[in-house]
PDB file of C-alpha atoms and ligand atoms in Angstrom:
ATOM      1  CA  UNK A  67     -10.170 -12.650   0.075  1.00 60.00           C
ATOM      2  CA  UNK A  68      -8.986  -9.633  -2.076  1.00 86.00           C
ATOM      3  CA  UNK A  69      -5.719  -9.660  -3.392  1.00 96.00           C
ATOM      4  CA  UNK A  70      -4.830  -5.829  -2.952  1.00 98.00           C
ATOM      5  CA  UNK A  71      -0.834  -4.795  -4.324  1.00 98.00           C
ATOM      6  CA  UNK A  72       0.306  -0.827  -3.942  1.00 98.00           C
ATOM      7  CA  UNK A  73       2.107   0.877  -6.972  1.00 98.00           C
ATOM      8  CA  UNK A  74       4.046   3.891  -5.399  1.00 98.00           C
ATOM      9  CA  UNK A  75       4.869   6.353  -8.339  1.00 98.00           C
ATOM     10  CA  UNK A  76       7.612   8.961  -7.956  1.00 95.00           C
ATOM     11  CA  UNK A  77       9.677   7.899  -4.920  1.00 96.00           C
ATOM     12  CA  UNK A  78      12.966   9.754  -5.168  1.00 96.00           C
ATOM     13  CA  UNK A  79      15.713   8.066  -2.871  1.00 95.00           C
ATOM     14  CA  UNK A  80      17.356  11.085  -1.720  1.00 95.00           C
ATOM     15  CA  UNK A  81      14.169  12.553  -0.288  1.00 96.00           C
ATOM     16  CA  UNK A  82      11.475  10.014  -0.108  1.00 96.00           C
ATOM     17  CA  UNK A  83      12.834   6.775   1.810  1.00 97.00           C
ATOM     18  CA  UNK A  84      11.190   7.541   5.111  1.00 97.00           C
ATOM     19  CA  UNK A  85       7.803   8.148   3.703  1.00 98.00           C
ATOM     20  CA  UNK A  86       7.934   5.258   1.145  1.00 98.00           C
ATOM     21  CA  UNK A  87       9.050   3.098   3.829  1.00 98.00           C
ATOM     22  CA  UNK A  88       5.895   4.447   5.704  1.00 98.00           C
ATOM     23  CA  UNK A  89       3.572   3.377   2.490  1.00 98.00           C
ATOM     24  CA  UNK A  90       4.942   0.015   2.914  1.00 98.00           C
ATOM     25  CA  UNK A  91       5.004  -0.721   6.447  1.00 98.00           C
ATOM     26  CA  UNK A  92       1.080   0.751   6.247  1.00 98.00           C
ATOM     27  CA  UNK A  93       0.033  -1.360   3.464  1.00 98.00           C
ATOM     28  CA  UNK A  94       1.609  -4.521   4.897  1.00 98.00           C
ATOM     29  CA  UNK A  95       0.092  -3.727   8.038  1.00 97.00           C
ATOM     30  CA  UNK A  96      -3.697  -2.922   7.012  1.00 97.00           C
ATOM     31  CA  UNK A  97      -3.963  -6.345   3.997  1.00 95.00           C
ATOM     32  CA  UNK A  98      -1.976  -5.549   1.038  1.00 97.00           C
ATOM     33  CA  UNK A  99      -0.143  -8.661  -0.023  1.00 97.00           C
ATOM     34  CA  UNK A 100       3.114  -6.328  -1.591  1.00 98.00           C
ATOM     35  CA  UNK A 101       4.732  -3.240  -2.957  1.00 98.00           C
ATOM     36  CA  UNK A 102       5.797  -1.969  -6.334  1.00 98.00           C
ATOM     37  CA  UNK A 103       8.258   0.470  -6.263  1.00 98.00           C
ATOM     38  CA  UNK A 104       8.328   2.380  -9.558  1.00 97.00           C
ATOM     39  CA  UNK A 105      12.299   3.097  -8.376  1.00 97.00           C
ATOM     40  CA  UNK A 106      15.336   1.856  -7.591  1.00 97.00           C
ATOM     41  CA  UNK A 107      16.177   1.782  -3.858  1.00 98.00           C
ATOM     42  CA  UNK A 108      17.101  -1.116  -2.513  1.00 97.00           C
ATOM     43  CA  UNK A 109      17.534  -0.304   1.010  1.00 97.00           C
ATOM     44  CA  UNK A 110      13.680   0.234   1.172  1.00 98.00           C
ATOM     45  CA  UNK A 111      13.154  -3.770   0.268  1.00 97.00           C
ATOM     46  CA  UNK A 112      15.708  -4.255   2.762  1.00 97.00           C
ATOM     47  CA  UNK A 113      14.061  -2.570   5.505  1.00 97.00           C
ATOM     48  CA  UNK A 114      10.343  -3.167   4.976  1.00 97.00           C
ATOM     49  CA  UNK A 115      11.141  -7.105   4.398  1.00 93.00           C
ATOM     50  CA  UNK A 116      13.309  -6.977   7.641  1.00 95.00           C
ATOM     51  CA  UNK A 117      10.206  -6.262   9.484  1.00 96.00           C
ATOM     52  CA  UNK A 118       8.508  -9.183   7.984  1.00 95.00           C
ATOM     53  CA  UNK A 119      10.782 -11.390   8.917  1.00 94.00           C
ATOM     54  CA  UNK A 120      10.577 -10.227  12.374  1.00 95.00           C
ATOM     55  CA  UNK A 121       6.832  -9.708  12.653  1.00 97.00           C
ATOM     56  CA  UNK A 122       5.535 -11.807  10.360  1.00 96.00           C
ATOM     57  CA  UNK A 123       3.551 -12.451   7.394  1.00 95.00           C
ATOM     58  CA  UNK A 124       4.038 -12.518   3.335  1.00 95.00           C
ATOM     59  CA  UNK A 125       4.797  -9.122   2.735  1.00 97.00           C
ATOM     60  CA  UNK A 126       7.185  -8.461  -0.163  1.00 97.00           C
ATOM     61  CA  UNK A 127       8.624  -5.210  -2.045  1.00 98.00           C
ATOM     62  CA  UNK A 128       9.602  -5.606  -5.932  1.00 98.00           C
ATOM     63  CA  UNK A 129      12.257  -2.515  -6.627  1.00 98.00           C
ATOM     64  CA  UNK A 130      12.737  -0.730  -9.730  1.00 98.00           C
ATOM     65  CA  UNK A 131       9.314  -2.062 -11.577  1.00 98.00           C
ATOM     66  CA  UNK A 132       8.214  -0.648 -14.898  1.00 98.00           C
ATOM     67  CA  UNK A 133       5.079   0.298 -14.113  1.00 98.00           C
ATOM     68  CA  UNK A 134       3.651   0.582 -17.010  1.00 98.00           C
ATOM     69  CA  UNK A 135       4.296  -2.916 -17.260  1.00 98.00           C
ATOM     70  CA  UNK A 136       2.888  -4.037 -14.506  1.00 98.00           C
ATOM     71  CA  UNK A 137       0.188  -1.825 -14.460  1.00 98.00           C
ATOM     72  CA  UNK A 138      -1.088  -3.765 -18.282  1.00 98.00           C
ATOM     73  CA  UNK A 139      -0.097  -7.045 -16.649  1.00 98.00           C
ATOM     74  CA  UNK A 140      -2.361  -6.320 -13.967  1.00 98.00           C
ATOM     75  CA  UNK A 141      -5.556  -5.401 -16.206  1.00 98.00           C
ATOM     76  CA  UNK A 142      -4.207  -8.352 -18.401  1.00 98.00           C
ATOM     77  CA  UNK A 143      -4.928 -10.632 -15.233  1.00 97.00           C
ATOM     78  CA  UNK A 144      -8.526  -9.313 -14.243  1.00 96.00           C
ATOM     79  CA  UNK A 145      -7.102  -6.873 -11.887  1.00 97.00           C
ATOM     80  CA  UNK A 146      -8.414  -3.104 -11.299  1.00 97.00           C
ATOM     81  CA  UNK A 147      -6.856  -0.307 -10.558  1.00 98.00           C
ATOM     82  CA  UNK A 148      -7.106   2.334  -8.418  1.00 98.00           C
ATOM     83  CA  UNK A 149      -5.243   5.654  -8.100  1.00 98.00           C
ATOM     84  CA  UNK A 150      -5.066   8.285  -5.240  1.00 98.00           C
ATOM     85  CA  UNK A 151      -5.345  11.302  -5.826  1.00 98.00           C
ATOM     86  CA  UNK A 152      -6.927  14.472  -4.242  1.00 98.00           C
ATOM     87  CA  UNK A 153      -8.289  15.479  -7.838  1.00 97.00           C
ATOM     88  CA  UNK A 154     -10.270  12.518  -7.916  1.00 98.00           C
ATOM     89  CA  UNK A 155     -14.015  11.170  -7.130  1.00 98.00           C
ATOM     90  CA  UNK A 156     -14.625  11.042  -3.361  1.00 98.00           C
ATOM     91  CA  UNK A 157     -13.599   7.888  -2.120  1.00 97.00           C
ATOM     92  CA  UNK A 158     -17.272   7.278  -1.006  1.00 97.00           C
ATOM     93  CA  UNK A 159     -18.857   7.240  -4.518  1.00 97.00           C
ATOM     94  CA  UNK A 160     -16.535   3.847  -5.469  1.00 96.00           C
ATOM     95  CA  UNK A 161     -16.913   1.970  -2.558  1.00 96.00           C
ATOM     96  CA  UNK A 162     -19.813  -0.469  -3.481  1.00 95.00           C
ATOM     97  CA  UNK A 163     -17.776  -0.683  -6.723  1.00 95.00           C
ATOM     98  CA  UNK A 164     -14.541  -1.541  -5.376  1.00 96.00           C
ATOM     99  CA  UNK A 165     -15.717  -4.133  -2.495  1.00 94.00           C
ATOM    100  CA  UNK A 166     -16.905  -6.392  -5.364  1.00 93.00           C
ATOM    101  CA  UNK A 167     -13.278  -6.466  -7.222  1.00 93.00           C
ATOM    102  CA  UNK A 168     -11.420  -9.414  -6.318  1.00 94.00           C
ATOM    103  CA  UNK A 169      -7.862  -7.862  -7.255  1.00 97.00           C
ATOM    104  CA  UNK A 170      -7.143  -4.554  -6.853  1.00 97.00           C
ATOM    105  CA  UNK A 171      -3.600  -2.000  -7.358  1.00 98.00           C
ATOM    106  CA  UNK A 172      -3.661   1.262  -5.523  1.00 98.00           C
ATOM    107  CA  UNK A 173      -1.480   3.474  -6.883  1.00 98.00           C
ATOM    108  CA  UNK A 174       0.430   6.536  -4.730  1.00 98.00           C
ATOM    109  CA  UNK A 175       2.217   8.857  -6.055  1.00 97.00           C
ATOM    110  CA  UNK A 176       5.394  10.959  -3.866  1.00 95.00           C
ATOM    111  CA  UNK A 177       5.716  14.817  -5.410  1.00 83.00           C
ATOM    112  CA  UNK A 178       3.880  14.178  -8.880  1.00 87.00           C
ATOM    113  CA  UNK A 179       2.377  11.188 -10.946  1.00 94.00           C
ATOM    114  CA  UNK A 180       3.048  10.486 -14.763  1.00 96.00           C
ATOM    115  CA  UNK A 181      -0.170  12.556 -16.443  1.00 96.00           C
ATOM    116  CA  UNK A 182      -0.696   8.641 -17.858  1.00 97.00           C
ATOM    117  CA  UNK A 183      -1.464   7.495 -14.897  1.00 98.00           C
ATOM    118  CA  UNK A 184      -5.009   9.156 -14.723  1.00 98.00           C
ATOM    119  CA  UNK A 185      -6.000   7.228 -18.094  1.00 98.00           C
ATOM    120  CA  UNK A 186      -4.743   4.464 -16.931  1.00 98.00           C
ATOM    121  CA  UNK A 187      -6.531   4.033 -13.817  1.00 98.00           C
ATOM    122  CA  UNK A 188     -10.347   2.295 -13.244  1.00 98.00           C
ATOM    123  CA  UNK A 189     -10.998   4.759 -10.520  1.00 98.00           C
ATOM    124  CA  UNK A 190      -8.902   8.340  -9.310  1.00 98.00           C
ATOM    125  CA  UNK A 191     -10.103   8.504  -6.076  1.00 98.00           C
ATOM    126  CA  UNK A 192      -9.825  11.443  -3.257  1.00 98.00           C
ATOM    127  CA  UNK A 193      -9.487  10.661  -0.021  1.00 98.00           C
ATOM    128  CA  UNK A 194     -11.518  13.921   0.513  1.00 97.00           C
ATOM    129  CA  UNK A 195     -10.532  16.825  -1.988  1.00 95.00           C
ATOM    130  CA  UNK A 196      -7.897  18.449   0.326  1.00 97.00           C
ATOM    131  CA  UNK A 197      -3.933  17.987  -0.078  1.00 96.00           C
ATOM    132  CA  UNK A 198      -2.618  15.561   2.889  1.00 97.00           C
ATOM    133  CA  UNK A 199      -0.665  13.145   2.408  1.00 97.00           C
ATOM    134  CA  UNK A 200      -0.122   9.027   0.530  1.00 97.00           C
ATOM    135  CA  UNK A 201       0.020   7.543   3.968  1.00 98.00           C
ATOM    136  CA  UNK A 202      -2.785   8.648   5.327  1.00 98.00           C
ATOM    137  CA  UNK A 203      -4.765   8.447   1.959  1.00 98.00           C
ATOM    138  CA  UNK A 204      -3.756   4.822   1.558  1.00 98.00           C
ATOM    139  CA  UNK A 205      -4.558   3.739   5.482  1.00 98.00           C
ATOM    140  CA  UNK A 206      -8.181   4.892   5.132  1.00 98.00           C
ATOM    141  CA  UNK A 207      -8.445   3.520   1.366  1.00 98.00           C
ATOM    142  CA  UNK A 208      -7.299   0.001   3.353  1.00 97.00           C
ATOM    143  CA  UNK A 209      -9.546   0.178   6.228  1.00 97.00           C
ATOM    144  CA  UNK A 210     -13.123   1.324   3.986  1.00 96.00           C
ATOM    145  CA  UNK A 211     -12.093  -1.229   1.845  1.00 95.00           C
ATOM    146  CA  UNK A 212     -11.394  -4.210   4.027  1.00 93.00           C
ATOM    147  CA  UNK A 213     -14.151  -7.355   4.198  1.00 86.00           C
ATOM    148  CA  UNK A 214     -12.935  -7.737   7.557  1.00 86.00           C
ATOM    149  CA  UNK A 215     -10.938  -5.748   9.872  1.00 90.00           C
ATOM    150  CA  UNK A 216      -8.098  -4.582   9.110  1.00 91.00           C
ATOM    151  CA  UNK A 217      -7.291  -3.922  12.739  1.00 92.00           C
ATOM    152  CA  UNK A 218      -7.662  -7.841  14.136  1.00 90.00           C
ATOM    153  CA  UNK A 219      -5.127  -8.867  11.411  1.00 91.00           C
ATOM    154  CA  UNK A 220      -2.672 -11.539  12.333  1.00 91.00           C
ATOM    155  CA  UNK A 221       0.513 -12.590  11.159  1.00 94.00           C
ATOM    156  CA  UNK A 222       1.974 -15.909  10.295  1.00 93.00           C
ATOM    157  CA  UNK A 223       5.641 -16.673  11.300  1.00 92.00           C
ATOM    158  CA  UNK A 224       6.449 -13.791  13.190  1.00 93.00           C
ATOM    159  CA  UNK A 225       9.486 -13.958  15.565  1.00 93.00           C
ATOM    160  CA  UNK A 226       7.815 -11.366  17.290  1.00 95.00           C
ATOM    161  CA  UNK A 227       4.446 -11.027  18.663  1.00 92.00           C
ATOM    162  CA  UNK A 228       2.789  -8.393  20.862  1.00 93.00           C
ATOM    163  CA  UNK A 229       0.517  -9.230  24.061  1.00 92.00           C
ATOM    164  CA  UNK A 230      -1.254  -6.169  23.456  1.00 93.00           C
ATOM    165  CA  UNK A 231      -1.544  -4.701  27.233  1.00 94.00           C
ATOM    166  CA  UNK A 232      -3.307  -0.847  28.250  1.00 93.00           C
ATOM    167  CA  UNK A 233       0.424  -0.370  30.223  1.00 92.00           C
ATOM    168  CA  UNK A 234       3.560  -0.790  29.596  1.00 93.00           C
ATOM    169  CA  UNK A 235       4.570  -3.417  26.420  1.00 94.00           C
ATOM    170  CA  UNK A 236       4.759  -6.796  26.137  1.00 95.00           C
ATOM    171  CA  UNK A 237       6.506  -8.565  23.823  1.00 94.00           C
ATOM    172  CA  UNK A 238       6.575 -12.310  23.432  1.00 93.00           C
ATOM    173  CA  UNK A 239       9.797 -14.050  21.229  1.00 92.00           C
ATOM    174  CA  UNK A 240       8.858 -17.027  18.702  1.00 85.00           C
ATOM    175  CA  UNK A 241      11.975 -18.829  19.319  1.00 72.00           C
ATOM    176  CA  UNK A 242      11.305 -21.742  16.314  1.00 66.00           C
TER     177      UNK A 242
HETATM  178  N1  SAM B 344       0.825  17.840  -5.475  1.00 60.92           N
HETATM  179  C1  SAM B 344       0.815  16.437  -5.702  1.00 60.92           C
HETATM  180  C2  SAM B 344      -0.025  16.068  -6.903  1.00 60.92           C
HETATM  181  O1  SAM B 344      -0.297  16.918  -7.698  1.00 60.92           O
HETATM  182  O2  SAM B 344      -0.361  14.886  -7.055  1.00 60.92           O
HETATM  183  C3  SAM B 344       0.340  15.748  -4.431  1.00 60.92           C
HETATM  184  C4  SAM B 344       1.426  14.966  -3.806  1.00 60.92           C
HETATM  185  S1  SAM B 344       0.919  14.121  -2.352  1.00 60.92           S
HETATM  186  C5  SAM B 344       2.044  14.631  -1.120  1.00 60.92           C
HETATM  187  C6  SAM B 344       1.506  12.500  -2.663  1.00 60.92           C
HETATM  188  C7  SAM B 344       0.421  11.490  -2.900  1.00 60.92           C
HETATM  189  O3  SAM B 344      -0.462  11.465  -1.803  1.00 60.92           O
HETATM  190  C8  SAM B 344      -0.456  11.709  -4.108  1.00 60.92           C
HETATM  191  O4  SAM B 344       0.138  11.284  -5.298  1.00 60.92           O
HETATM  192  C9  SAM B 344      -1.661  10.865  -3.733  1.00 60.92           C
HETATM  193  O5  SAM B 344      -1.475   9.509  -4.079  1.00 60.92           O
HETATM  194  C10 SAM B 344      -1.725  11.002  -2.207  1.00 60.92           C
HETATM  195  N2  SAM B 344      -2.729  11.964  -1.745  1.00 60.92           N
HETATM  196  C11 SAM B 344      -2.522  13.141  -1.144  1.00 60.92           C
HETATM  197  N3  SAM B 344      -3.671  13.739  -0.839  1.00 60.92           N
HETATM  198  C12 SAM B 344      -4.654  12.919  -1.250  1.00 60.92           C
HETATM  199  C13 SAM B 344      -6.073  12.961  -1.221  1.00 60.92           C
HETATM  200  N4  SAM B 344      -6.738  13.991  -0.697  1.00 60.92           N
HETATM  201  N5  SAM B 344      -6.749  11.924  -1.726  1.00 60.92           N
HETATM  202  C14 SAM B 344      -6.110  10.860  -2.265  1.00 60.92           C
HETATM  203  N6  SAM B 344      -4.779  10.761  -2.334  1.00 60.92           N
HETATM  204  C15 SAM B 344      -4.060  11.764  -1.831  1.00 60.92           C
END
């Protein structure tokens, strides 16, 4: 199975909680094992491990990261790395490429990226050459990605688990 960890760049507390939050609830949901935040904002650990708890799973968020750092530690380790961004090759052209990479760190920036960054990276990748948006980019990057898929995930642990139902919801509680 691929080991797959997010780097978000650029998250700026005052403005960015709800879509970083987003980022992480996305990647934990489509097979990423964790998140780097390149920050410091605690409350978004808080919240995106509170819905682990409840629904499951491994899922953690490491704040304040020097991503530099962990970006070398990653290479260091055999990992690649992959960065979003509209200015990059179409997502498409990588693919064979990045299905045969056993770890791999996608990296999403918020407003701008550190110009390093581009250097850095194995692959900047577009998720189509049009301005949109780190969410989206990263959901699609996840699902073309994915060995298997990413929508028949399951969760260990959860406290929580849906009965998925076409009316209505059902909810089942783990009571353990
Ligand atoms: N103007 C910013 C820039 O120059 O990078 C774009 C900011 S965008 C709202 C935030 C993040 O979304 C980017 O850093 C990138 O990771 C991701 N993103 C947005 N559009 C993308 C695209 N077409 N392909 C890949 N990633 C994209």
């Amino acid at each position: 199975m691929k080991q797959i960890v997010i780097l978000r760049l650029g998250h700026r507390p005052e403005r960015d909680k709800r879509i970083t939050t987003h980022v992480g609830l996305t990647a934990r949901a489509l097979g990423a094992e964790g998140m780097l935040l390149a920050s410091n904002d605690i409350g978004i650990v808080t919240s995106i491990e509170d819905v682990s708890e409840r629904w499951g799973g491994n899922f953690y968020v490491k704040n304040d990261v020097n991503w530099k750092h962990e970006v070398k530690k990653w290479k260091d380790g055999g990992g690649k790395i992959c960065h979003l961004s509209m200015y990059g090759i179409n997502l498409l052209e990588a693919l064979t490429e990045i299905k045969r990479c056993d770890k791999l760190m996608i990296v999403v920036g918020a407003e701008k990226v550190p110009p390093d960054i581009y250097g850095l990276a194995d692959w900047n990748l577009a998720v189509g050459n049009q301005p949109h948006s780190e969410v989206a980019a990263l959901a699609i990057t996840l699902d073309r990605i994915a060995e298997n898929d990413v929508l028949k995930k399951e969760f260990e642990g959860a406290e929580l688990k849906i009965i998925p139902s076409d009316h209505g919801k059902i909810v089942i509680e783990n009571k353990e």
